[in-house]
CSV table of C-alpha atoms in Angstrom, one decimal:
chain,number,residue,atom,x,y,z
A,1,MET,CA,35.6,167.1,138.2
A,2,ARG,CA,34.0,164.2,136.7
A,3,GLN,CA,35.7,160.9,137.5
A,4,THR,CA,35.7,158.2,134.9
A,5,GLN,CA,35.3,154.7,136.0
A,6,PRO,CA,38.0,152.3,134.8
A,7,GLN,CA,36.7,150.2,131.9
A,8,LYS,CA,36.8,146.5,132.0
A,9,PRO,CA,38.6,144.8,129.1
A,10,ALA,CA,36.3,143.7,126.4
A,11,THR,CA,35.6,140.0,126.3
A,12,SER,CA,34.2,138.0,123.5
A,13,LYS,CA,31.5,135.5,124.1
A,14,PRO,CA,31.3,132.3,122.2
A,15,ALA,CA,28.7,132.3,119.5
A,16,SER,CA,27.2,129.3,120.9
A,17,SER,CA,27.8,126.7,123.5
A,18,LYS,CA,28.5,124.1,120.9
A,19,SER,CA,31.5,126.0,119.6
A,20,ALA,CA,33.1,126.1,123.1
A,21,THR,CA,32.7,122.5,124.0
A,22,SER,CA,33.1,119.2,122.2
A,23,ASN,CA,30.6,116.4,122.4
A,24,LYS,CA,32.9,114.7,124.8
A,25,GLY,CA,33.1,117.5,127.4
A,26,PRO,CA,34.6,120.9,127.9
A,27,MET,CA,37.5,122.2,125.8
A,28,ALA,CA,40.9,121.2,127.3
A,29,PRO,CA,43.7,123.7,127.7
A,30,VAL,CA,45.7,124.3,124.6
A,31,PRO,CA,49.2,122.7,124.9
A,32,ALA,CA,52.2,124.8,123.9
A,33,GLY,CA,52.8,124.6,120.2
A,34,ALA,CA,49.5,122.9,119.5
A,35,SER,CA,47.1,124.3,116.9
A,36,VAL,CA,44.0,126.0,118.5
A,37,ALA,CA,42.0,125.0,115.5
A,38,ASN,CA,42.8,121.3,115.9
A,39,VAL,CA,41.8,121.5,119.6
A,40,ALA,CA,38.6,123.3,118.8
A,41,THR,CA,37.6,120.6,116.4
A,42,GLY,CA,38.4,117.8,118.8
A,43,GLU,CA,41.5,116.5,117.0
A,44,THR,CA,44.4,115.1,119.0
A,45,ALA,CA,47.0,117.8,119.9
A,46,LYS,CA,50.4,117.4,118.4
A,47,SER,CA,53.4,117.2,120.7
A,48,THR,CA,55.7,120.1,121.1
A,49,ASP,CA,58.8,118.2,119.7
A,50,ALA,CA,57.0,116.9,116.6
A,51,SER,CA,55.5,120.4,115.9
A,52,PHE,CA,59.0,122.0,116.3
A,53,ALA,CA,60.6,119.4,113.9
A,54,VAL,CA,57.9,120.0,111.3
A,55,SER,CA,58.4,123.8,111.5
A,56,LEU,CA,62.1,123.3,110.9
A,57,LEU,CA,61.5,121.2,107.9
A,58,ARG,CA,59.1,123.8,106.5
A,59,ARG,CA,61.6,126.7,106.8
A,60,PRO,CA,62.8,127.9,103.5
A,61,GLY,CA,66.1,126.2,102.4
A,62,SER,CA,66.1,123.7,105.3
A,63,GLY,CA,65.9,120.7,102.9
A,64,ARG,CA,68.9,121.8,101.0
A,65,ARG,CA,70.9,122.4,104.2
A,66,ASN,CA,70.0,119.0,105.5
A,67,ALA,CA,71.0,117.4,102.2
A,68,ALA,CA,74.3,119.3,102.2
A,69,ALA,CA,75.0,118.3,105.8
A,70,SER,CA,74.3,114.6,104.9
A,71,ALA,CA,76.6,114.8,101.9
A,72,VAL,CA,79.4,116.3,103.9
A,73,PHE,CA,79.0,113.7,106.6
A,74,LEU,CA,79.1,110.9,104.0
A,75,LEU,CA,82.2,112.3,102.4
A,76,LEU,CA,83.9,112.5,105.8
A,77,VAL,CA,83.1,108.8,106.4
A,78,ILE,CA,84.4,107.8,103.0
A,79,ALA,CA,87.6,109.9,103.5
A,80,GLY,CA,88.1,108.2,106.9
A,81,ILE,CA,87.7,104.7,105.4
A,82,LEU,CA,90.1,105.5,102.6
A,83,PHE,CA,92.7,107.0,105.0
A,84,PHE,CA,92.6,104.2,107.5
A,85,GLY,CA,92.6,101.7,104.7
A,86,LEU,CA,95.9,103.3,103.5
A,87,VAL,CA,97.2,103.1,107.1
A,88,PHE,CA,96.2,99.4,107.5
A,89,GLN,CA,97.4,98.4,104.1
A,90,PRO,CA,100.7,96.5,104.4
A,91,GLU,CA,103.7,97.3,102.2
A,92,LYS,CA,102.4,100.5,100.7
A,93,LEU,CA,105.8,101.2,99.4
A,94,GLY,CA,108.9,99.1,99.1
A,95,THR,CA,112.2,98.4,97.3
A,96,THR,CA,110.7,95.7,95.1
A,97,GLY,CA,107.7,95.3,92.9
A,98,PHE,CA,105.5,97.8,91.1
A,99,LYS,CA,103.7,100.5,93.2
A,100,ILE,CA,101.5,103.0,91.4
A,101,GLN,CA,102.5,105.8,93.8
A,102,GLU,CA,106.2,105.3,93.0
A,103,TYR,CA,105.6,105.0,89.3
A,104,ARG,CA,103.9,108.4,89.3
A,105,ARG,CA,107.0,110.0,90.8
A,106,GLU,CA,109.0,109.3,87.6
A,107,ALA,CA,109.5,112.3,85.4
A,108,PRO,CA,106.6,112.6,82.9
A,109,GLN,CA,107.3,111.3,79.4
A,110,SER,CA,110.6,109.8,80.5
A,111,ILE,CA,109.8,106.0,80.2
A,112,ASP,CA,110.6,104.4,76.9
A,113,ALA,CA,109.4,100.8,77.5
A,114,LEU,CA,106.8,99.1,79.8
A,115,PHE,CA,106.8,95.4,80.7
A,116,LEU,CA,103.3,94.3,81.7
A,117,GLY,CA,101.9,91.2,83.2
A,118,SER,CA,102.1,88.9,86.3
A,119,SER,CA,104.9,87.8,88.7
A,120,HIS,CA,106.4,86.0,85.8
A,121,MET,CA,107.2,89.3,84.2
A,122,TYR,CA,108.4,91.1,87.4
A,123,CYS,CA,110.9,88.2,88.0
A,124,THR,CA,112.1,88.2,84.4
A,125,PHE,CA,113.1,91.7,83.3
A,126,SER,CA,115.4,94.1,85.2
A,127,PRO,CA,115.0,97.7,84.1
A,128,MET,CA,118.2,98.7,86.0
A,129,LEU,CA,120.2,96.1,84.1
A,130,ALA,CA,118.7,97.5,80.9
A,131,TRP,CA,119.8,101.0,81.9
A,132,GLN,CA,123.3,99.8,82.8
A,133,GLU,CA,123.9,98.0,79.5
A,134,LYS,CA,121.7,100.0,77.0
A,135,GLY,CA,120.6,103.2,78.6
A,136,LEU,CA,117.0,102.2,78.2
A,137,ALA,CA,114.5,103.8,80.6
A,138,SER,CA,112.0,101.1,81.3
A,139,TYR,CA,109.6,100.0,84.0
A,140,VAL,CA,107.9,96.7,85.0
A,141,VAL,CA,104.2,97.0,85.6
A,142,ALA,CA,103.1,93.7,87.0
A,143,GLY,CA,101.3,92.0,89.9
A,144,PRO,CA,101.0,88.4,91.1
A,145,GLU,CA,98.5,86.2,89.2
A,146,GLN,CA,97.3,89.4,87.5
A,147,PRO,CA,94.4,88.8,85.1
A,148,MET,CA,94.1,90.8,81.9
A,149,ASN,CA,91.5,93.3,83.1
A,150,THR,CA,93.9,94.5,85.8
A,151,THR,CA,96.8,94.6,83.3
A,152,MET,CA,94.7,96.6,80.9
A,153,VAL,CA,93.6,99.1,83.6
A,154,THR,CA,97.1,99.5,84.9
A,155,PHE,CA,98.4,100.1,81.4
A,156,ARG,CA,95.8,102.8,80.8
A,157,ASN,CA,96.8,104.5,84.1
A,158,CYS,CA,100.5,104.3,83.2
A,159,LEU,CA,99.8,106.0,79.9
A,160,ALA,CA,98.4,109.0,81.8
A,161,THR,CA,101.9,110.2,82.6
A,162,GLN,CA,104.1,108.4,80.1
A,163,HIS,CA,104.3,107.8,76.4
A,164,PRO,CA,106.3,104.6,76.0
A,165,LYS,CA,107.6,103.6,72.6
A,166,VAL,CA,107.0,99.9,73.2
A,167,ALA,CA,105.1,97.7,75.7
A,168,VAL,CA,105.9,94.0,76.3
A,169,VAL,CA,102.9,92.1,77.5
A,170,GLU,CA,103.4,88.8,79.3
A,171,LEU,CA,100.5,86.5,78.4
A,172,ARG,CA,100.0,84.1,81.3
A,173,GLY,CA,97.2,86.5,82.5
A,174,LEU,CA,95.0,84.9,79.8
A,175,SER,CA,94.7,81.9,82.1
A,176,PHE,CA,94.3,83.7,85.4
A,177,LYS,CA,91.0,84.1,87.3
A,178,ASP,CA,89.5,87.5,87.6
A,179,LYS,CA,90.1,87.8,91.3
A,180,VAL,CA,89.5,91.6,91.6
A,181,THR,CA,90.6,91.8,95.2
A,182,ALA,CA,92.5,94.4,97.2
A,183,ASP,CA,95.4,92.2,98.2
A,184,THR,CA,98.7,93.9,98.9
A,185,ASP,CA,100.0,93.9,95.3
A,186,ASP,CA,96.7,94.6,93.5
A,187,ALA,CA,96.1,97.6,95.8
A,188,ALA,CA,99.6,98.9,95.2
A,189,VAL,CA,99.6,98.2,91.5
A,190,ALA,CA,96.3,99.8,90.4
A,191,GLY,CA,95.5,102.3,93.2
A,192,PHE,CA,92.0,103.1,94.2
A,193,TYR,CA,90.8,104.4,90.8
A,194,GLY,CA,92.5,101.6,88.9
A,195,ARG,CA,90.8,98.9,91.1
A,196,LEU,CA,87.5,100.7,90.6
A,197,ASP,CA,88.0,100.4,86.9
A,198,ALA,CA,89.0,96.7,87.3
A,199,ALA,CA,86.0,96.0,89.5
A,200,MET,CA,83.7,97.6,87.0
A,201,ALA,CA,85.4,95.8,84.1
A,202,GLY,CA,85.1,92.5,85.9
A,203,LYS,CA,81.4,93.2,86.9
A,204,ARG,CA,82.1,91.8,90.3
A,205,ILE,CA,79.8,94.0,92.3
A,206,ASN,CA,79.7,91.6,95.3
A,207,ALA,CA,83.5,92.1,95.6
A,208,TRP,CA,83.5,95.9,95.5
A,209,PRO,CA,83.7,96.6,99.2
A,210,THR,CA,86.9,94.8,99.7
A,211,THR,CA,88.1,95.6,96.2
A,212,LEU,CA,87.8,99.4,96.6
A,213,PHE,CA,88.3,99.9,100.3
A,214,ASP,CA,91.4,98.5,101.8
A,215,PHE,CA,90.1,99.1,105.3
A,216,PHE,CA,87.6,96.2,104.9
A,217,THR,CA,90.4,93.9,103.9
A,218,TYR,CA,93.1,94.9,106.3
A,219,HIS,CA,91.3,96.1,109.4
A,220,SER,CA,92.4,93.0,111.3
A,221,ARG,CA,96.0,94.4,111.3
A,222,TRP,CA,95.2,96.9,114.0
A,223,LYS,CA,97.3,94.9,116.5
A,224,GLU,CA,100.3,94.9,114.1
A,225,LEU,CA,100.3,98.7,113.2
A,226,LYS,CA,103.6,100.4,113.6
A,227,ARG,CA,104.6,104.0,113.4
A,228,SER,CA,105.9,103.4,109.9
A,229,ASP,CA,102.4,102.5,108.8
A,230,TRP,CA,101.2,106.0,109.7
A,231,THR,CA,104.2,107.9,108.4
A,232,THR,CA,104.2,106.0,105.0
A,233,ALA,CA,100.4,106.7,104.7
A,234,ALA,CA,101.2,110.4,105.3
A,235,LYS,CA,103.9,110.3,102.6
A,236,VAL,CA,101.5,108.9,100.1
A,237,LEU,CA,98.8,111.4,100.9
A,238,LEU,CA,101.2,114.3,100.8
A,239,GLY,CA,102.9,113.2,97.5
A,240,ARG,CA,106.3,112.7,99.1
A,241,VAL,CA,107.0,109.3,97.6
A,242,GLU,CA,110.3,108.9,96.0
A,243,PRO,CA,110.8,106.9,92.7
A,244,ALA,CA,111.8,103.2,93.4
A,245,PHE,CA,115.2,102.2,92.1
A,246,TYR,CA,114.1,98.6,91.3
A,247,LYS,CA,111.6,100.1,88.8
A,248,GLY,CA,109.0,97.3,89.4
A,249,PHE,CA,111.5,94.4,89.2
A,250,VAL,CA,111.6,91.8,92.0
A,251,TYR,CA,115.2,90.5,92.5
A,252,VAL,CA,115.2,86.9,93.7
A,253,PRO,CA,118.7,85.8,94.9
A,254,GLN,CA,117.7,82.2,95.9
A,255,THR,CA,118.2,79.2,93.5
A,256,LYS,CA,116.0,76.1,93.4
A,257,PRO,CA,117.1,73.7,90.7
A,258,GLN,CA,114.3,72.7,88.3
A,259,ALA,CA,114.0,69.6,86.0
A,260,LEU,CA,112.6,70.2,82.6
A,261,LYS,CA,109.2,68.6,82.1
A,262,THR,CA,108.0,67.0,79.0
A,263,GLY,CA,104.4,66.5,77.7
A,264,GLU,CA,101.7,68.0,75.6
A,265,PRO,CA,100.5,71.6,75.7
A,266,PHE,CA,97.6,72.3,78.0
A,267,PRO,CA,94.3,72.6,76.4
A,268,ILE,CA,92.9,76.2,76.5
A,269,ASP,CA,90.6,76.7,79.5
A,270,HIS,CA,87.9,78.8,77.8
A,271,THR,CA,86.1,79.6,81.0
A,272,LEU,CA,89.1,81.8,81.8
A,273,TYR,CA,90.5,82.5,78.4
A,274,ASP,CA,87.3,83.9,77.0
A,275,VAL,CA,86.9,86.3,79.9
A,276,ASN,CA,90.5,87.6,79.7
A,277,LEU,CA,90.8,87.8,75.9
A,278,PRO,CA,88.6,90.9,75.4
A,279,TYR,CA,90.9,92.8,77.7
A,280,LEU,CA,93.9,91.9,75.6
A,281,ASP,CA,91.9,93.4,72.7
A,282,ASP,CA,91.6,96.6,74.8
A,283,ILE,CA,95.4,96.6,75.5
A,284,VAL,CA,96.0,96.4,71.7
A,285,ALA,CA,93.5,99.3,71.1
A,286,LEU,CA,95.2,101.4,73.8
A,287,ALA,CA,98.6,100.8,72.3
A,288,ARG,CA,97.4,101.8,68.9
A,289,GLU,CA,95.7,105.0,70.2
A,290,ASN,CA,98.9,106.0,71.9
A,291,ASP,CA,101.3,105.1,69.1
A,292,CYS,CA,103.0,102.4,71.2
A,293,ARG,CA,104.4,99.2,69.7
A,294,LEU,CA,103.4,95.9,71.3
A,295,VAL,CA,105.3,92.7,71.8
A,296,PHE,CA,103.7,89.6,73.4
A,297,ALA,CA,105.9,87.4,75.5
A,298,MET,CA,106.1,84.1,77.3
A,299,THR,CA,108.7,83.8,80.1
A,300,PRO,CA,110.7,80.6,80.9
A,301,ALA,CA,109.0,77.7,82.6
A,302,ALA,CA,110.1,74.2,83.4
A,303,TYR,CA,107.1,72.8,81.5
A,304,THR,CA,108.2,74.6,78.4
A,305,VAL,CA,105.3,73.7,76.1
A,306,TYR,CA,102.3,74.0,78.4
A,307,PHE,CA,101.2,77.4,77.1
A,308,ASP,CA,101.7,76.7,73.4
A,309,ASN,CA,98.0,76.4,72.6
A,310,TYR,CA,97.4,79.8,74.0
A,311,LEU,CA,100.3,81.3,72.1
A,312,ALA,CA,99.1,79.8,68.8
A,313,ASP,CA,95.7,81.3,69.2
A,314,VAL,CA,97.1,84.7,70.1
A,315,LYS,CA,99.4,84.6,67.0
A,316,ALA,CA,96.4,83.8,64.8
A,317,ARG,CA,94.3,86.6,66.4
A,318,TYR,CA,97.0,89.2,66.2
A,319,PRO,CA,99.3,88.3,63.2
A,320,GLU,CA,100.9,91.7,63.2
A,321,ILE,CA,102.2,91.6,66.7
A,322,PRO,CA,105.4,89.7,67.5
A,323,VAL,CA,105.0,86.8,70.0
A,324,VAL,CA,108.2,86.0,71.8
A,325,ASN,CA,108.4,82.6,73.5
A,326,LEU,CA,111.6,82.6,75.7
A,327,ASN,CA,111.2,78.8,76.1
A,328,GLU,CA,112.2,78.5,72.5
A,329,ARG,CA,115.4,80.6,73.2
A,330,LEU,CA,116.8,78.7,76.2
A,331,ASP,CA,120.0,77.7,74.4
A,332,ALA,CA,120.5,81.1,72.9
A,333,MET,CA,120.2,82.7,76.3
A,334,GLY,CA,122.2,80.1,78.0
A,335,LEU,CA,119.5,79.6,80.6
A,336,ASP,CA,120.2,76.8,83.0
A,337,PHE,CA,117.2,75.4,85.0
A,338,ALA,CA,119.6,74.1,87.5
A,339,THR,CA,121.1,77.5,88.4
A,340,ASP,CA,118.8,80.2,87.0
A,341,MET,CA,115.4,79.5,88.5
A,342,PHE,CA,113.6,80.2,91.8
A,343,ASP,CA,110.8,77.7,91.1
A,344,SER,CA,109.3,76.0,88.0
A,345,GLY,CA,107.9,79.3,86.6
A,346,HIS,CA,110.0,82.1,87.9
A,347,THR,CA,113.6,83.0,87.2
A,348,ASN,CA,116.0,84.1,89.9
A,349,GLY,CA,118.4,87.1,89.7
A,350,LYS,CA,120.8,85.2,87.4
A,351,GLY,CA,118.1,84.0,85.1
A,352,ALA,CA,116.5,87.4,85.0
A,353,ALA,CA,119.8,88.9,83.8
A,354,LYS,CA,119.9,86.4,80.9
A,355,CYS,CA,116.2,87.0,80.0
A,356,THR,CA,116.7,90.8,80.2
A,357,ARG,CA,119.5,90.7,77.7
A,358,GLU,CA,117.6,88.5,75.3
A,359,LEU,CA,114.5,90.7,75.5
A,360,LEU,CA,116.6,93.8,74.8
A,361,ALA,CA,118.1,92.1,71.7
A,362,ILE,CA,114.6,91.3,70.5
A,363,LEU,CA,113.4,94.8,71.0
A,364,GLU,CA,116.4,96.2,69.2
A,365,GLN,CA,115.6,94.0,66.3
A,366,ALA,CA,111.8,94.8,66.3
A,367,LEU,CA,112.3,98.6,66.7
A,368,GLY,CA,115.5,99.1,64.8
A,369,SER,CA,117.2,100.8,67.7
A,370,LEU,CA,116.6,101.6,71.4
A,371,PRO,CA,117.1,105.1,72.9
A,372,ASP,CA,120.2,105.4,75.0
A,373,HIS,CA,119.8,108.1,77.7
A,374,ARG,CA,123.1,107.5,79.6
A,375,GLY,CA,124.9,110.8,80.2
A,376,GLU,CA,121.8,112.9,79.7
A,377,ALA,CA,121.3,115.4,82.6
A,378,ALA,CA,117.5,114.7,82.7
A,379,TYR,CA,118.3,111.0,83.5
A,380,ALA,CA,121.0,111.6,86.2
A,381,ALA,CA,118.7,110.1,88.8
A,382,TRP,CA,118.8,106.8,86.9
A,383,ASP,CA,122.6,106.6,87.5
A,384,ARG,CA,122.0,107.1,91.2
A,385,ASP,CA,119.3,104.5,91.2
A,386,LEU,CA,121.7,102.1,89.5
A,387,GLU,CA,124.2,102.5,92.3
A,388,LYS,CA,121.4,101.7,94.9
A,389,TYR,CA,120.4,98.7,92.8
A,390,LEU,CA,123.8,97.2,92.5
A,391,LYS,CA,124.4,97.7,96.2
A,392,ALA,CA,121.1,96.1,97.2
A,393,THR,CA,121.4,93.1,94.9
A,394,ALA,CA,124.9,92.4,96.1
A,395,ALA,CA,123.7,92.5,99.7
A,396,ALA,CA,120.9,90.1,98.8
A,397,ASP,CA,123.3,87.7,97.2
A,398,ALA,CA,125.7,87.9,100.1
A,399,ALA,CA,122.9,87.2,102.6
A,400,VAL,CA,121.9,84.1,100.7
A,401,ALA,CA,125.5,82.9,100.4
A,402,LYS,CA,126.0,82.9,104.2
A,403,PRO,CA,126.0,79.4,105.7
């Protein structure tokens, strides 16, 4: 039987010696992942890692996946900043002052009147007294030294869940600087989206990080954090915030006698007035769009005439809107600067009661009548809030009276 010889595997010979070697010497071994063609032509071989990365990028859909992963990571970072900002923010909720989270817990379309402005408003009008004596469902929407852009934005946010019949706007904000910061009260008043609107309205781009993200403002509180900071933040996030029985009012039990000051009205500071006035125009437009009557107001001050030039200009600009200057009604209210003030521009609890009754009488005259919800089942919570209010204010007065 014929035996066959094992055949050697076929080998290919290079076409020429030039194709197998470079001008610089024999061909080097091909590194893993490198291109044979590149080595054959004498180009520098690519590293394994770089080649692998390039191959990943060239895979179908890898660009979209990388973009999606980056977007998810960015959203997680922003969510973390917002959450820890809420944790670090002091006084997220409380028994006094306006907080947007508490306001939103009020039953939709249940508020008849809003009182907008600065600390001069939240020390002047008591919604719980208005409820007790007239059955009016009202809310104070105000923050300290609040400029008109913040008042406008907050008014717009409030209209998202309520349709008030009237809004009283305190006008000292026309002379306040556009601070657009995330201090305790601004953060609580407007909330994140409200402060975003205010920052955009004020065109203060350099202030946006601290305006929008509380973490950058309050991160230094990390040594002060308590368990309540975490639990309250969780309540806000989970929507378990209860309505506040003060309804935005700040009750001040202390008394500091004030002497009436005489002099001429202050000249209008147009560097601030001209910035704030367009936002008052926006407030007027918002009220008209939402069929809400407006009343402008000036609260009591020891220097009774200092704001008169501003009031005169507002009256000329909006002749159809009533302008109430409580400094012209001191005798009618029986306001005593020796007993009814906390400082030269803020009433205490006794003074606020007198101002509240006067403002209610003015509103009754302007509107013809005020809705009285006492005894209605839908407003039973207001009676419970009144009990809490009376108990809290009595305790505050008692604490001050102690020697």
